[in-house]
PDB file of C-alpha atoms in Angstrom:
ATOM      1  CA  MET A   1      25.279 -48.792  79.020  1.00 97.00           C
ATOM      2  CA  GLN A   2      21.556 -48.269  79.494  1.00 98.00           C
ATOM      3  CA  LYS A   3      19.138 -45.755  78.007  1.00 98.00           C
ATOM      4  CA  ALA A   4      15.408 -45.244  78.473  1.00 98.00           C
ATOM      5  CA  ILE A   5      13.658 -45.431  75.095  1.00 97.00           C
ATOM      6  CA  THR A   6      10.596 -43.356  74.252  1.00 97.00           C
ATOM      7  CA  PRO A   7       7.445 -45.187  73.094  1.00 97.00           C
ATOM      8  CA  SER A   8       7.761 -43.581  69.644  1.00 96.00           C
ATOM      9  CA  LEU A   9      11.318 -44.874  69.262  1.00 96.00           C
ATOM     10  CA  THR A  10      10.217 -48.364  70.314  1.00 97.00           C
ATOM     11  CA  ARG A  11       7.531 -48.274  67.613  1.00 96.00           C
ATOM     12  CA  ALA A  12      10.089 -47.100  65.039  1.00 95.00           C
ATOM     13  CA  ILE A  13      12.413 -49.964  65.998  1.00 96.00           C
ATOM     14  CA  LEU A  14       9.776 -52.704  65.963  1.00 95.00           C
ATOM     15  CA  THR A  15       8.098 -51.574  62.729  1.00 93.00           C
ATOM     16  CA  ALA A  16      10.669 -49.693  60.630  1.00 93.00           C
ATOM     17  CA  GLY A  17      13.870 -51.223  62.024  1.00 94.00           C
ATOM     18  CA  HIS A  18      15.103 -47.805  63.175  1.00 95.00           C
ATOM     19  CA  ASP A  19      18.770 -48.200  64.073  1.00 96.00           C
ATOM     20  CA  ARG A  20      19.728 -44.792  65.516  1.00 95.00           C
ATOM     21  CA  VAL A  21      19.877 -43.439  69.037  1.00 96.00           C
ATOM     22  CA  ALA A  22      20.989 -40.249  70.799  1.00 96.00           C
ATOM     23  CA  GLY A  23      20.740 -38.643  74.210  1.00 94.00           C
ATOM     24  CA  TYR A  24      21.616 -39.263  77.832  1.00 94.00           C
ATOM     25  CA  VAL A  25      22.720 -42.716  78.977  1.00 96.00           C
ATOM     26  CA  VAL A  26      24.009 -44.304  82.183  1.00 96.00           C
ATOM     27  CA  ARG A  27      25.997 -47.395  83.059  1.00 96.00           C
ATOM     28  CA  ALA A  28      23.645 -50.325  83.632  1.00 96.00           C
ATOM     29  CA  GLU A  29      25.581 -51.390  86.731  1.00 96.00           C
ATOM     30  CA  ASP A  30      25.108 -47.943  88.291  1.00 96.00           C
ATOM     31  CA  VAL A  31      21.315 -48.264  88.127  1.00 96.00           C
ATOM     32  CA  ALA A  32      20.945 -52.015  88.684  1.00 96.00           C
ATOM     33  CA  PHE A  33      18.888 -51.248  91.799  1.00 96.00           C
ATOM     34  CA  ALA A  34      16.175 -49.623  89.656  1.00 96.00           C
ATOM     35  CA  THR A  35      13.898 -52.500  88.656  1.00 96.00           C
ATOM     36  CA  THR A  36      10.470 -50.852  88.260  1.00 97.00           C
ATOM     37  CA  PRO A  37       9.162 -48.101  85.955  1.00 97.00           C
ATOM     38  CA  SER A  38       8.884 -45.599  88.816  1.00 97.00           C
ATOM     39  CA  GLN A  39      12.497 -46.209  89.857  1.00 97.00           C
ATOM     40  CA  LEU A  40      13.706 -46.039  86.254  1.00 97.00           C
ATOM     41  CA  PHE A  41      11.811 -42.774  85.827  1.00 96.00           C
ATOM     42  CA  GLU A  42      13.920 -41.294  88.639  1.00 94.00           C
ATOM     43  CA  VAL A  43      17.376 -42.641  87.783  1.00 94.00           C
ATOM     44  CA  HIS A  44      17.055 -41.765  84.080  1.00 95.00           C
ATOM     45  CA  GLY A  45      15.731 -38.271  84.786  1.00 92.00           C
ATOM     46  CA  LEU A  46      12.612 -38.756  82.670  1.00 94.00           C
ATOM     47  CA  GLY A  47      10.608 -35.887  84.136  1.00 93.00           C
ATOM     48  CA  TYR A  48      11.876 -33.326  81.625  1.00 91.00           C
ATOM     49  CA  PRO A  49       9.493 -30.823  79.951  1.00 90.00           C
ATOM     50  CA  GLY A  50       7.435 -32.506  77.276  1.00 91.00           C
ATOM     51  CA  SER A  51       8.420 -35.980  78.447  1.00 95.00           C
ATOM     52  CA  PRO A  52       6.272 -38.889  77.225  1.00 96.00           C
ATOM     53  CA  PHE A  53       7.157 -40.777  80.424  1.00 97.00           C
ATOM     54  CA  SER A  54       5.354 -40.877  83.762  1.00 96.00           C
ATOM     55  CA  PRO A  55       6.382 -42.406  87.114  1.00 94.00           C
ATOM     56  CA  PHE A  56       3.061 -44.270  86.927  1.00 96.00           C
ATOM     57  CA  ASP A  57       3.778 -45.987  83.592  1.00 96.00           C
ATOM     58  CA  ARG A  58       2.967 -49.708  83.560  1.00 96.00           C
ATOM     59  CA  SER A  59       6.242 -50.347  81.728  1.00 98.00           C
ATOM     60  CA  ILE A  60       9.352 -48.585  80.461  1.00 98.00           C
ATOM     61  CA  ASP A  61      11.556 -49.728  77.575  1.00 98.00           C
ATOM     62  CA  LEU A  62      15.340 -49.764  77.907  1.00 98.00           C
ATOM     63  CA  LEU A  63      18.141 -50.040  75.388  1.00 98.00           C
ATOM     64  CA  ARG A  64      21.166 -51.885  76.771  1.00 98.00           C
ATOM     65  CA  PHE A  65      24.374 -51.855  74.754  1.00 96.00           C
ATOM     66  CA  HIS A  66      28.146 -51.932  74.971  1.00 92.00           C
ATOM     67  CA  SER A  67      30.010 -48.630  74.944  1.00 88.00           C
ATOM     68  CA  SER A  68      29.971 -46.553  71.754  1.00 85.00           C
ATOM     69  CA  PRO A  69      32.739 -44.396  70.211  1.00 83.00           C
ATOM     70  CA  GLN A  70      30.320 -41.452  70.299  1.00 87.00           C
ATOM     71  CA  LEU A  71      29.837 -41.483  74.094  1.00 91.00           C
ATOM     72  CA  GLN A  72      31.014 -38.436  76.000  1.00 91.00           C
ATOM     73  CA  TYR A  73      31.051 -38.157  79.786  1.00 92.00           C
ATOM     74  CA  ARG A  74      28.956 -35.297  81.154  1.00 89.00           C
ATOM     75  CA  ASP A  75      29.619 -33.818  84.581  1.00 86.00           C
ATOM     76  CA  VAL A  76      26.088 -32.873  85.589  1.00 81.00           C
ATOM     77  CA  PRO A  77      25.927 -31.418  89.130  1.00 80.00           C
ATOM     78  CA  GLY A  78      23.309 -32.998  91.345  1.00 78.00           C
ATOM     79  CA  TYR A  79      22.658 -36.005  89.121  1.00 84.00           C
ATOM     80  CA  ILE A  80      22.439 -39.181  91.197  1.00 83.00           C
ATOM     81  CA  VAL A  81      24.593 -41.393  88.928  1.00 91.00           C
ATOM     82  CA  PRO A  82      27.380 -40.717  86.394  1.00 93.00           C
ATOM     83  CA  LEU A  83      25.906 -39.511  83.114  1.00 94.00           C
ATOM     84  CA  TRP A  84      27.029 -39.800  79.503  1.00 95.00           C
ATOM     85  CA  TRP A  85      25.898 -38.087  76.323  1.00 94.00           C
ATOM     86  CA  LEU A  86      25.528 -40.176  73.173  1.00 94.00           C
ATOM     87  CA  ARG A  87      25.739 -38.231  69.929  1.00 93.00           C
ATOM     88  CA  HIS A  88      23.359 -39.359  67.172  1.00 95.00           C
ATOM     89  CA  SER A  89      24.760 -42.814  66.371  1.00 93.00           C
ATOM     90  CA  ARG A  90      23.962 -46.137  64.833  1.00 95.00           C
ATOM     91  CA  ILE A  91      22.976 -48.622  67.523  1.00 96.00           C
ATOM     92  CA  PRO A  92      25.963 -50.827  68.506  1.00 95.00           C
ATOM     93  CA  PRO A  93      25.941 -54.551  67.623  1.00 96.00           C
ATOM     94  CA  GLY A  94      24.388 -56.814  70.232  1.00 96.00           C
ATOM     95  CA  ALA A  95      22.172 -54.097  71.741  1.00 97.00           C
ATOM     96  CA  GLU A  96      18.988 -55.315  73.429  1.00 97.00           C
ATOM     97  CA  LEU A  97      15.604 -53.603  73.682  1.00 98.00           C
ATOM     98  CA  VAL A  98      14.026 -54.680  76.978  1.00 97.00           C
ATOM     99  CA  ARG A  99      10.626 -53.870  78.506  1.00 97.00           C
ATOM    100  CA  VAL A 100      10.485 -53.546  82.305  1.00 98.00           C
ATOM    101  CA  PHE A 101       7.129 -53.952  84.068  1.00 98.00           C
ATOM    102  CA  ALA A 102       5.799 -52.655  87.382  1.00 95.00           C
ATOM    103  CA  ASP A 103       6.333 -56.005  89.109  1.00 95.00           C
ATOM    104  CA  GLY A 104      10.030 -55.921  88.198  1.00 94.00           C
ATOM    105  CA  SER A 105       9.763 -58.525  85.440  1.00 97.00           C
ATOM    106  CA  GLN A 106      11.409 -57.979  82.062  1.00 96.00           C
ATOM    107  CA  VAL A 107      10.894 -59.205  78.518  1.00 96.00           C
ATOM    108  CA  LEU A 108      13.271 -58.985  75.553  1.00 96.00           C
ATOM    109  CA  LEU A 109      11.503 -57.148  72.737  1.00 96.00           C
ATOM    110  CA  ALA A 110      14.291 -57.263  70.143  1.00 96.00           C
ATOM    111  CA  GLN A 111      18.041 -57.517  69.648  1.00 96.00           C
ATOM    112  CA  TYR A 112      20.115 -55.503  67.197  1.00 96.00           C
ATOM    113  CA  VAL A 113      22.490 -58.101  65.736  1.00 95.00           C
ATOM    114  CA  ASP A 114      24.623 -55.850  63.514  1.00 96.00           C
ATOM    115  CA  VAL A 115      24.362 -53.681  60.406  1.00 96.00           C
ATOM    116  CA  GLY A 116      24.117 -56.787  58.230  1.00 95.00           C
ATOM    117  CA  THR A 117      21.081 -58.243  59.981  1.00 93.00           C
ATOM    118  CA  GLY A 118      19.452 -55.354  61.822  1.00 94.00           C
ATOM    119  CA  TRP A 119      16.829 -56.009  64.494  1.00 94.00           C
ATOM    120  CA  VAL A 120      15.511 -59.473  65.348  1.00 92.00           C
ATOM    121  CA  VAL A 121      12.384 -59.554  67.507  1.00 91.00           C
ATOM    122  CA  GLY A 122      12.468 -61.561  70.708  1.00 79.00           C
ATOM    123  CA  GLN A 123       8.891 -62.827  70.710  1.00 77.00           C
ATOM    124  CA  PHE A 124       8.037 -65.944  68.723  1.00 71.00           C
ATOM    125  CA  GLY A 125       5.695 -65.266  65.826  1.00 71.00           C
ATOM    126  CA  ALA A 126       6.035 -61.478  65.982  1.00 78.00           C
ATOM    127  CA  PRO A 127       6.591 -59.754  62.604  1.00 83.00           C
ATOM    128  CA  GLN A 128      10.180 -58.838  61.804  1.00 82.00           C
ATOM    129  CA  PRO A 129      10.928 -55.104  61.537  1.00 86.00           C
ATOM    130  CA  ALA A 130      11.719 -53.559  58.183  1.00 83.00           C
ATOM    131  CA  LEU A 131      15.295 -52.481  57.438  1.00 83.00           C
ATOM    132  CA  ALA A 132      16.353 -48.901  58.017  1.00 88.00           C
ATOM    133  CA  SER A 133      18.187 -47.139  55.208  1.00 89.00           C
ATOM    134  CA  LEU A 134      21.982 -47.054  55.392  1.00 89.00           C
ATOM    135  CA  SER A 135      23.900 -43.813  55.879  1.00 89.00           C
ATOM    136  CA  ARG A 136      27.659 -43.381  55.706  1.00 85.00           C
ATOM    137  CA  CYS A 137      27.319 -40.268  57.848  1.00 92.00           C
ATOM    138  CA  VAL A 138      26.657 -42.443  60.902  1.00 94.00           C
ATOM    139  CA  GLY A 139      28.279 -45.706  61.950  1.00 93.00           C
ATOM    140  CA  PRO A 140      31.469 -47.517  60.965  1.00 95.00           C
ATOM    141  CA  VAL A 141      32.680 -47.494  57.356  1.00 95.00           C
ATOM    142  CA  ALA A 142      35.186 -50.042  56.031  1.00 96.00           C
ATOM    143  CA  LYS A 143      37.376 -50.003  52.936  1.00 96.00           C
ATOM    144  CA  TRP A 144      37.399 -53.480  51.453  1.00 95.00           C
ATOM    145  CA  HIS A 145      38.690 -54.434  47.998  1.00 92.00           C
ATOM    146  CA  GLY A 146      38.983 -50.757  47.090  1.00 92.00           C
ATOM    147  CA  GLY A 147      35.394 -49.801  47.955  1.00 92.00           C
ATOM    148  CA  TYR A 148      33.771 -48.227  51.020  1.00 94.00           C
ATOM    149  CA  LEU A 149      30.928 -50.079  52.694  1.00 95.00           C
ATOM    150  CA  GLU A 150      28.833 -49.636  55.826  1.00 96.00           C
ATOM    151  CA  ALA A 151      30.165 -51.924  58.509  1.00 97.00           C
ATOM    152  CA  ASP A 152      30.146 -53.056  62.116  1.00 96.00           C
ATOM    153  CA  VAL A 153      32.977 -54.361  64.268  1.00 95.00           C
ATOM    154  CA  VAL A 154      32.224 -57.550  66.221  1.00 95.00           C
ATOM    155  CA  ASP A 155      34.034 -60.435  67.961  1.00 94.00           C
ATOM    156  CA  ASN A 156      36.078 -58.088  70.165  1.00 89.00           C
ATOM    157  CA  GLY A 157      37.433 -56.257  67.148  1.00 90.00           C
ATOM    158  CA  HIS A 158      38.527 -59.331  65.188  1.00 93.00           C
ATOM    159  CA  THR A 159      35.677 -59.424  62.648  1.00 96.00           C
ATOM    160  CA  VAL A 160      34.072 -56.784  60.439  1.00 97.00           C
ATOM    161  CA  VAL A 161      30.531 -57.168  59.118  1.00 97.00           C
ATOM    162  CA  LEU A 162      30.125 -55.516  55.698  1.00 97.00           C
ATOM    163  CA  ALA A 163      26.667 -54.479  54.500  1.00 95.00           C
ATOM    164  CA  LEU A 164      25.093 -53.659  51.143  1.00 92.00           C
ATOM    165  CA  ALA A 165      21.675 -52.129  50.546  1.00 87.00           C
ATOM    166  CA  ASN A 166      21.428 -53.804  47.119  1.00 88.00           C
ATOM    167  CA  PRO A 167      22.554 -57.176  45.763  1.00 89.00           C
ATOM    168  CA  PRO A 168      26.273 -57.289  44.856  1.00 88.00           C
ATOM    169  CA  LEU A 169      27.110 -56.948  41.180  1.00 82.00           C
ATOM    170  CA  ALA A 170      29.353 -60.015  41.281  1.00 81.00           C
ATOM    171  CA  ASP A 171      29.707 -63.166  43.381  1.00 77.00           C
ATOM    172  CA  THR A 172      31.822 -61.741  46.197  1.00 82.00           C
ATOM    173  CA  GLY A 173      30.661 -63.968  49.040  1.00 92.00           C
ATOM    174  CA  PHE A 174      27.838 -61.756  50.295  1.00 95.00           C
ATOM    175  CA  GLN A 175      24.740 -63.509  51.609  1.00 93.00           C
ATOM    176  CA  LEU A 176      21.194 -62.363  52.198  1.00 92.00           C
ATOM    177  CA  SER A 177      20.213 -62.014  55.847  1.00 89.00           C
ATOM    178  CA  PRO A 178      16.742 -63.119  57.051  1.00 83.00           C
ATOM    179  CA  THR A 179      15.819 -59.426  57.269  1.00 82.00           C
ATOM    180  CA  GLY A 180      16.706 -58.805  53.612  1.00 85.00           C
ATOM    181  CA  ARG A 181      20.104 -57.114  53.697  1.00 91.00           C
ATOM    182  CA  TRP A 182      23.223 -58.357  51.947  1.00 94.00           C
ATOM    183  CA  PHE A 183      26.198 -58.870  54.245  1.00 96.00           C
ATOM    184  CA  ARG A 184      29.554 -60.563  54.568  1.00 96.00           C
ATOM    185  CA  ARG A 185      31.812 -61.197  57.575  1.00 97.00           C
ATOM    186  CA  VAL A 186      35.548 -60.714  57.009  1.00 96.00           C
ATOM    187  CA  ALA A 187      38.596 -60.740  59.253  1.00 96.00           C
ATOM    188  CA  ARG A 188      39.762 -57.345  60.497  1.00 95.00           C
ATOM    189  CA  GLU A 189      43.022 -57.832  58.567  1.00 95.00           C
ATOM    190  CA  GLU A 190      41.114 -57.882  55.266  1.00 95.00           C
ATOM    191  CA  VAL A 191      39.888 -54.317  55.807  1.00 96.00           C
ATOM    192  CA  THR A 192      42.408 -51.633  54.850  1.00 95.00           C
ATOM    193  CA  GLU A 193      40.527 -48.720  56.473  1.00 95.00           C
ATOM    194  CA  LEU A 194      38.016 -48.662  59.310  1.00 95.00           C
ATOM    195  CA  PHE A 195      36.528 -45.486  60.751  1.00 95.00           C
ATOM    196  CA  GLU A 196      33.351 -43.596  61.516  1.00 93.00           C
ATOM    197  CA  LEU A 197      32.760 -40.428  59.549  1.00 91.00           C
ATOM    198  CA  ASP A 198      32.093 -37.451  61.804  1.00 93.00           C
ATOM    199  CA  LEU A 199      30.606 -34.684  59.681  1.00 95.00           C
ATOM    200  CA  THR A 200      29.949 -31.532  61.713  1.00 96.00           C
ATOM    201  CA  ALA A 201      28.767 -28.067  60.701  1.00 97.00           C
ATOM    202  CA  ARG A 202      26.933 -24.979  61.879  1.00 97.00           C
ATOM    203  CA  TRP A 203      23.383 -24.101  60.938  1.00 97.00           C
ATOM    204  CA  ASN A 204      22.224 -20.589  61.838  1.00 96.00           C
ATOM    205  CA  GLY A 205      24.975 -20.536  64.450  1.00 95.00           C
ATOM    206  CA  LEU A 206      24.002 -23.893  65.963  1.00 96.00           C
ATOM    207  CA  SER A 207      26.624 -26.648  66.218  1.00 96.00           C
ATOM    208  CA  VAL A 208      25.259 -29.798  64.559  1.00 97.00           C
ATOM    209  CA  ARG A 209      26.216 -33.225  63.296  1.00 96.00           C
ATOM    210  CA  VAL A 210      25.105 -34.181  59.795  1.00 97.00           C
ATOM    211  CA  VAL A 211      23.590 -37.659  60.076  1.00 96.00           C
ATOM    212  CA  ASP A 212      21.992 -38.143  56.630  1.00 95.00           C
ATOM    213  CA  GLN A 213      22.106 -36.600  53.169  1.00 94.00           C
ATOM    214  CA  TRP A 214      19.944 -37.151  50.098  1.00 93.00           C
ATOM    215  CA  GLN A 215      18.358 -35.368  47.133  1.00 93.00           C
ATOM    216  CA  ASP A 216      14.771 -34.192  47.328  1.00 92.00           C
ATOM    217  CA  ALA A 217      12.252 -34.293  44.459  1.00 91.00           C
ATOM    218  CA  GLN A 218      13.694 -31.054  43.036  1.00 91.00           C
ATOM    219  CA  ARG A 219      17.208 -32.598  43.221  1.00 92.00           C
ATOM    220  CA  TYR A 220      18.333 -30.242  45.971  1.00 94.00           C
ATOM    221  CA  VAL A 221      20.661 -31.835  48.516  1.00 95.00           C
ATOM    222  CA  VAL A 222      19.059 -31.929  51.948  1.00 96.00           C
ATOM    223  CA  ALA A 223      20.539 -33.046  55.238  1.00 97.00           C
ATOM    224  CA  ARG A 224      19.267 -34.304  58.548  1.00 97.00           C
ATOM    225  CA  ILE A 225      21.097 -32.552  61.355  1.00 97.00           C
ATOM    226  CA  SER A 226      21.364 -33.387  65.046  1.00 97.00           C
ATOM    227  CA  HIS A 227      22.162 -30.745  67.665  1.00 95.00           C
ATOM    228  CA  LEU A 228      25.630 -31.225  69.175  1.00 91.00           C
ATOM    229  CA  GLY A 229      26.085 -28.664  71.907  1.00 78.00           C
ATOM    230  CA  ASP A 230      24.361 -27.362  74.982  1.00 80.00           C
ATOM    231  CA  ASP A 231      22.680 -24.364  73.347  1.00 90.00           C
ATOM    232  CA  ILE A 232      19.180 -25.624  74.022  1.00 92.00           C
ATOM    233  CA  GLU A 233      17.668 -22.137  73.831  1.00 94.00           C
ATOM    234  CA  ARG A 234      18.994 -21.603  70.293  1.00 95.00           C
ATOM    235  CA  ALA A 235      17.836 -25.073  69.205  1.00 96.00           C
ATOM    236  CA  GLU A 236      14.337 -24.327  70.451  1.00 95.00           C
ATOM    237  CA  ARG A 237      14.357 -20.826  68.973  1.00 96.00           C
ATOM    238  CA  LEU A 238      15.249 -22.317  65.594  1.00 96.00           C
ATOM    239  CA  GLN A 239      12.307 -24.705  66.035  1.00 96.00           C
ATOM    240  CA  LEU A 240      14.232 -27.940  65.755  1.00 97.00           C
ATOM    241  CA  GLU A 241      12.213 -31.030  66.633  1.00 96.00           C
ATOM    242  CA  GLN A 242      12.746 -32.150  70.221  1.00 94.00           C
ATOM    243  CA  VAL A 243      13.198 -35.917  69.984  1.00 94.00           C
ATOM    244  CA  GLU A 244      13.772 -36.233  73.737  1.00 93.00           C
ATOM    245  CA  ALA A 245      15.662 -34.466  76.522  1.00 91.00           C
ATOM    246  CA  GLY A 246      18.523 -32.527  74.918  1.00 91.00           C
ATOM    247  CA  VAL A 247      18.095 -34.177  71.500  1.00 95.00           C
ATOM    248  CA  TYR A 248      17.043 -31.721  68.772  1.00 97.00           C
ATOM    249  CA  GLU A 249      17.011 -32.569  65.062  1.00 97.00           C
ATOM    250  CA  ALA A 250      15.837 -31.067  61.773  1.00 97.00           C
ATOM    251  CA  ILE A 251      15.931 -31.520  58.000  1.00 97.00           C
ATOM    252  CA  VAL A 252      17.553 -28.569  56.207  1.00 97.00           C
ATOM    253  CA  TYR A 253      19.066 -27.719  52.844  1.00 97.00           C
ATOM    254  CA  ALA A 254      22.731 -28.685  52.746  1.00 96.00           C
ATOM    255  CA  ALA A 255      23.548 -25.293  51.191  1.00 96.00           C
ATOM    256  CA  GLU A 256      22.531 -23.654  54.480  1.00 97.00           C
ATOM    257  CA  LEU A 257      25.327 -25.410  56.402  1.00 97.00           C
ATOM    258  CA  THR A 258      28.540 -23.536  57.186  1.00 97.00           C
ATOM    259  CA  ASP A 259      31.878 -24.371  58.844  1.00 97.00           C
ATOM    260  CA  ILE A 260      31.664 -27.947  57.572  1.00 96.00           C
ATOM    261  CA  GLN A 261      34.336 -30.239  59.010  1.00 96.00           C
ATOM    262  CA  THR A 262      34.927 -33.885  58.225  1.00 93.00           C
ATOM    263  CA  ASN A 263      36.852 -36.106  60.635  1.00 92.00           C
ATOM    264  CA  GLN A 264      37.428 -39.824  60.889  1.00 91.00           C
ATOM    265  CA  VAL A 265      36.674 -41.308  64.304  1.00 89.00           C
ATOM    266  CA  VAL A 266      38.971 -44.272  64.997  1.00 90.00           C
ATOM    267  CA  PRO A 267      38.478 -46.026  68.355  1.00 86.00           C
ATOM    268  CA  HIS A 268      41.588 -47.848  69.549  1.00 81.00           C
ATOM    269  CA  THR A 269      39.767 -51.196  69.502  1.00 79.00           C
ATOM    270  CA  TRP A 270      39.302 -50.875  65.714  1.00 84.00           C
ATOM    271  CA  ALA A 271      42.973 -50.310  64.944  1.00 74.00           C
ATOM    272  CA  PRO A 272      44.977 -53.187  63.461  1.00 74.00           C
ATOM    273  CA  GLY A 273      47.757 -54.550  65.625  1.00 51.00           C
ATOM    274  CA  PRO A 274      47.331 -55.613  69.258  1.00 44.00           C
ATOM    275  CA  SER A 275      44.091 -57.201  70.346  1.00 42.00           C
ATOM    276  CA  ALA A 276      41.544 -55.189  72.263  1.00 38.00           C
ATOM    277  CA  ALA A 277      42.750 -56.784  75.492  1.00 40.00           C
ATOM    278  CA  GLN A 278      46.318 -55.602  74.817  1.00 40.00           C
ATOM    279  CA  ALA A 279      45.489 -52.169  73.453  1.00 36.00           C
ATOM    280  CA  PRO A 280      46.142 -49.138  75.680  1.00 34.00           C
ATOM    281  CA  ALA A 281      43.158 -47.938  77.663  1.00 35.00           C
ATOM    282  CA  TYR A 282      41.613 -44.531  77.033  1.00 30.00           C
ATOM    283  CA  PRO A 283      39.953 -42.385  79.695  1.00 32.00           C
ATOM    284  CA  GLN A 284      36.194 -42.885  79.915  1.00 35.00           C
ATOM    285  CA  ASP A 285      35.519 -39.360  78.665  1.00 35.00           C
ATOM    286  CA  ALA A 286      37.972 -39.604  75.754  1.00 32.00           C
ATOM    287  CA  SER A 287      37.439 -43.079  74.323  1.00 34.00           C
ATOM    288  CA  TRP A 288      37.702 -41.960  70.702  1.00 34.00           C
ATOM    289  CA  ALA A 289      40.103 -39.933  68.636  1.00 35.00           C
ATOM    290  CA  THR A 290      39.882 -38.171  65.287  1.00 37.00           C
ATOM    291  CA  THR A 291      42.384 -38.234  62.452  1.00 35.00           C
TER     292      THR A 291
END
């Protein structure tokens, strides 16, 4: 998959190690003919109101990644290539941030290894990004030795990378990555549960996904919410921040949320049993299920 990345998101990735993404994406093969910023501006539909992009940009940054459980096919009449919507998600392992220049050349800015390592810059001598904070509201979660840890699934579903924000309390085989996070790789069979938490709610009538929760200085629980539906007018009326086309987010008090629902997203490639190559295929617009 391929997604155009705003300059502000590129800065957040390269400085703060931001590991989230949301919005419209396309298949890279469908837009392989677009090799300049002006062409990418057209195929990614970057001329939306308030867009930071221009067809005359000297470069445009792209995120390229393998399919995500949170992708949903969107039938958009008149769009020149098939279009998908990516709900607010952690960036998949192996994703690459690439800069495309007006002459058609490209340079790799950074690669997202996995939740245990985070981003690694592609240019020699460039400073490494900081590590983003972990959130169990977004991204895979694994149950290992009776505890729940943030995780990523790699090696075609055969390996799970476990991550800790702080040093382990005992010698459990975790190691410190070059970026400063503790991680351990285990076989899929060692993990008894593997899922992504999908916490949805309504805020002032708007359908949202809860993507972070924490306590503020007054010890009130606050939440970061990301708009889920197509009610753009309501999102704008409620003055949510427009991150990019169709992506609206805000920080609210958790007590203001209603109709809270918690599901576990379990892609078929994460399930124990047959390998990913043997597992039954799901339709492209229904590649995840909830339990």
